[in-house]
C-alpha atoms as a printed R data frame, in Angstrom:
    type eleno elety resid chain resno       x       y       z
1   ATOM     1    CA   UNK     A     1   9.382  -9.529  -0.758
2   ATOM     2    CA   UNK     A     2   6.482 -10.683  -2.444
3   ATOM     3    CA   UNK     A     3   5.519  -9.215  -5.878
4   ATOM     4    CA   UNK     A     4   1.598  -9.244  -6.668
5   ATOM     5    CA   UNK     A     5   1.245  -8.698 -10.479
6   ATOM     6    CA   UNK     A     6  -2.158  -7.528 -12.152
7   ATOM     7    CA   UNK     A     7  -4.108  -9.217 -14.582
8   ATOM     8    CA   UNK     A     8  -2.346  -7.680 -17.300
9   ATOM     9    CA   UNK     A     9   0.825  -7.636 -15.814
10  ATOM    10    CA   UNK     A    10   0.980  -4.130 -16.479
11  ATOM    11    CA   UNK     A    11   1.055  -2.661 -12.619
12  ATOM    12    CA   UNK     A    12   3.083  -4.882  -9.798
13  ATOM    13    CA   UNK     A    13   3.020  -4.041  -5.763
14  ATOM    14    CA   UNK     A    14   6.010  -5.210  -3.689
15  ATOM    15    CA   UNK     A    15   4.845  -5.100  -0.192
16  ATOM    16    CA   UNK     A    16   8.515  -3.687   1.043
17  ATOM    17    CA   UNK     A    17   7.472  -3.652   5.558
18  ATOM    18    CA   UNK     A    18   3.700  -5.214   5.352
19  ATOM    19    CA   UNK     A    19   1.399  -5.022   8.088
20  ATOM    20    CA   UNK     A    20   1.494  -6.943  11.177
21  ATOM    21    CA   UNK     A    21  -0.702  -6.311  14.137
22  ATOM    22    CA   UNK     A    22   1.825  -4.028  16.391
23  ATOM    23    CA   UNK     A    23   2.304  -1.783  12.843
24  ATOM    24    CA   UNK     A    24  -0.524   0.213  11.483
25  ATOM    25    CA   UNK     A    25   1.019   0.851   8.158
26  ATOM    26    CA   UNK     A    26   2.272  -1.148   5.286
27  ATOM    27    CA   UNK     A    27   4.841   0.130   2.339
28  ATOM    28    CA   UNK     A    28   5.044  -0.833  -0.881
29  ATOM    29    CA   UNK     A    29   6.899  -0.213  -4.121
30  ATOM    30    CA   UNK     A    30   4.615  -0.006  -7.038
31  ATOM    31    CA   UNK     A    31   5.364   0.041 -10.718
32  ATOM    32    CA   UNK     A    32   3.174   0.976 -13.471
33  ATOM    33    CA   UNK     A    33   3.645   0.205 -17.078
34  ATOM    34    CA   UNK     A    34   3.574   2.978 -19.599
35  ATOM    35    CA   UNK     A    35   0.140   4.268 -20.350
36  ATOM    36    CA   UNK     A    36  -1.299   1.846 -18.518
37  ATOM    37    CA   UNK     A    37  -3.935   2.475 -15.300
38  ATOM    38    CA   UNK     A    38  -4.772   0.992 -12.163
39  ATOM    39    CA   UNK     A    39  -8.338   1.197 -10.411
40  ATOM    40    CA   UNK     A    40  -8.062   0.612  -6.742
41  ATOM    41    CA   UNK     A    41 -11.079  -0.350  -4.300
42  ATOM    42    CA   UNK     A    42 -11.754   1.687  -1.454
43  ATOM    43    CA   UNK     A    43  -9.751   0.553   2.159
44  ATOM    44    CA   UNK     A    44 -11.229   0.151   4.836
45  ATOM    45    CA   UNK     A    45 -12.511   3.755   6.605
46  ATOM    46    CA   UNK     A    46  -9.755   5.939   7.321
47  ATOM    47    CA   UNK     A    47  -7.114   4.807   5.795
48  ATOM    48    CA   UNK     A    48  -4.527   6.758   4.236
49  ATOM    49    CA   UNK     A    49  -2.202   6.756   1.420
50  ATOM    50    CA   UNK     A    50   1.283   8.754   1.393
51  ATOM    51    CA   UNK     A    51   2.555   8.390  -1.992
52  ATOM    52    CA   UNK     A    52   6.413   9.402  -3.491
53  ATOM    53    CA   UNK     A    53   6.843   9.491  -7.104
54  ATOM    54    CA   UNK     A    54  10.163   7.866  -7.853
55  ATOM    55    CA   UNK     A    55  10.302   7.577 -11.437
56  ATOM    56    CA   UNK     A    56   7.756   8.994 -14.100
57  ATOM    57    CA   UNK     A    57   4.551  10.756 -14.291
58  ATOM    58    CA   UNK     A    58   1.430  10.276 -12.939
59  ATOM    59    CA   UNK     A    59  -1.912  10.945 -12.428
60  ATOM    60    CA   UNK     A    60  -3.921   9.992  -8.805
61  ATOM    61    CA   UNK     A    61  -7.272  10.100  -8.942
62  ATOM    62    CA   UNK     A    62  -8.992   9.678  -5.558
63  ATOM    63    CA   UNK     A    63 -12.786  10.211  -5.790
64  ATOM    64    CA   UNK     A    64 -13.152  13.730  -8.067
65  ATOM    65    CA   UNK     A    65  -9.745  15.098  -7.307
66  ATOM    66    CA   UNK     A    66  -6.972  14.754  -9.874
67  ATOM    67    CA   UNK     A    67  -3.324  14.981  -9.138
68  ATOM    68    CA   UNK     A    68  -0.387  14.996 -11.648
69  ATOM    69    CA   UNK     A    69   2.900  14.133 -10.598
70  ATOM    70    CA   UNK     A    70   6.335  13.849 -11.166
71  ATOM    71    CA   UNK     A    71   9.364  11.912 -10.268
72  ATOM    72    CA   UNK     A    72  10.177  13.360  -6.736
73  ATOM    73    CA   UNK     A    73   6.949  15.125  -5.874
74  ATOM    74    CA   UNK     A    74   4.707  13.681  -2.716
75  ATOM    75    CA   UNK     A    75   0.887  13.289  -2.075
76  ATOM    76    CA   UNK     A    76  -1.197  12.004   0.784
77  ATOM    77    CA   UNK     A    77  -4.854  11.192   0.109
78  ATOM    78    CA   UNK     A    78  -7.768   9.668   1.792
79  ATOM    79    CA   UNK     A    79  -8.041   6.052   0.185
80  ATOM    80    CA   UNK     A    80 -11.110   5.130   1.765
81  ATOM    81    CA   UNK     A    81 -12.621   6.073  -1.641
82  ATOM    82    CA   UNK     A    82 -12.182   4.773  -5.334
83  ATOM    83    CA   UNK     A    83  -8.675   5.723  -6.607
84  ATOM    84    CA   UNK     A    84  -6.402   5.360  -9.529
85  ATOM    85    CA   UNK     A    85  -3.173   5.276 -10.724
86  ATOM    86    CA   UNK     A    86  -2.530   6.349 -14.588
87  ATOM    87    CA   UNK     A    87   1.229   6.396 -15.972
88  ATOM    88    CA   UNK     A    88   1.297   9.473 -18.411
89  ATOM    89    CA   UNK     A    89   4.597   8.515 -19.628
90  ATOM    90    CA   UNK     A    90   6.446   6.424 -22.433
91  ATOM    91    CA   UNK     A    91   7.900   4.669 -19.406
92  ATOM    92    CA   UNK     A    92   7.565   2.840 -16.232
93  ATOM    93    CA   UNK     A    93   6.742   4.571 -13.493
94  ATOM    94    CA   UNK     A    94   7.975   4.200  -9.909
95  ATOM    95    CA   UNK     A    95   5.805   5.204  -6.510
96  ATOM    96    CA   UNK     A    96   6.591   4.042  -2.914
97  ATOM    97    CA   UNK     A    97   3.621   4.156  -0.612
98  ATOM    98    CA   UNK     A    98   3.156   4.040   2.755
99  ATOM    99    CA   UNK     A    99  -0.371   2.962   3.742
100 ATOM   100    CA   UNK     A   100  -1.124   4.081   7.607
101 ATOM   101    CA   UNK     A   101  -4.621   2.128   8.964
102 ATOM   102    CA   UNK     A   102  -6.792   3.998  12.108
103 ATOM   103    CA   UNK     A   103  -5.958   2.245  15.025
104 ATOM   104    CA   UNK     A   104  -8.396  -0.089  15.749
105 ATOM   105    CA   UNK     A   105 -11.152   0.600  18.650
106 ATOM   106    CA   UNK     A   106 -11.463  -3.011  19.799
């Protein structure tokens, strides 16, 4: 699979299934250096994140809502807003997400 690698190199995104036009969902594996953050744009309307912590801790920040979690624990947010992700920890942290899309009306 493909791995997209920020500016800094500091967070990567390895689209694991990505979307194709019969699947409304995508998953990823995403790492996060230590420390380091990642500001997301909004998707589009509707769209949903279901996030597992794998290794680490973070923080998800999706509009004014904060979230700390730890290796094993599980979120699902709305990311048709502003989000981040912030590793708290001296260490890489690991996350699969799955990324579901509303059907589309047309």
């Amino acid at each position: 699979a493909k791995v997209l690698t920020s500016r800094e190199g500091k967070f990567t995104s390895r689209a694991l299934f990505p979307f194709d036009s019969p699947r409304r969902f995508e998953f990823y594996e995403l790492r996060l250096s230590p420390r380091s953050e990642e500001q997301a744009d909004p998707h589009a309307p509707g769209t949903i994140e279901n996030l597992v912590v794998s290794a680490g801790s973070v923080e998800i920040q999706a509009e004014n809502e904060r979230y700390v979690l730890e290796a094993g624990d599980a979120i699902v947010f709305h990311a048709d807003v502003p989000h981040a992700y912030r590793n708290l920890g001296e260490r890489d942290a690991v996350m699969y997400l799955v990324m579901t899309y509303v059907e589309s009306m047309g």
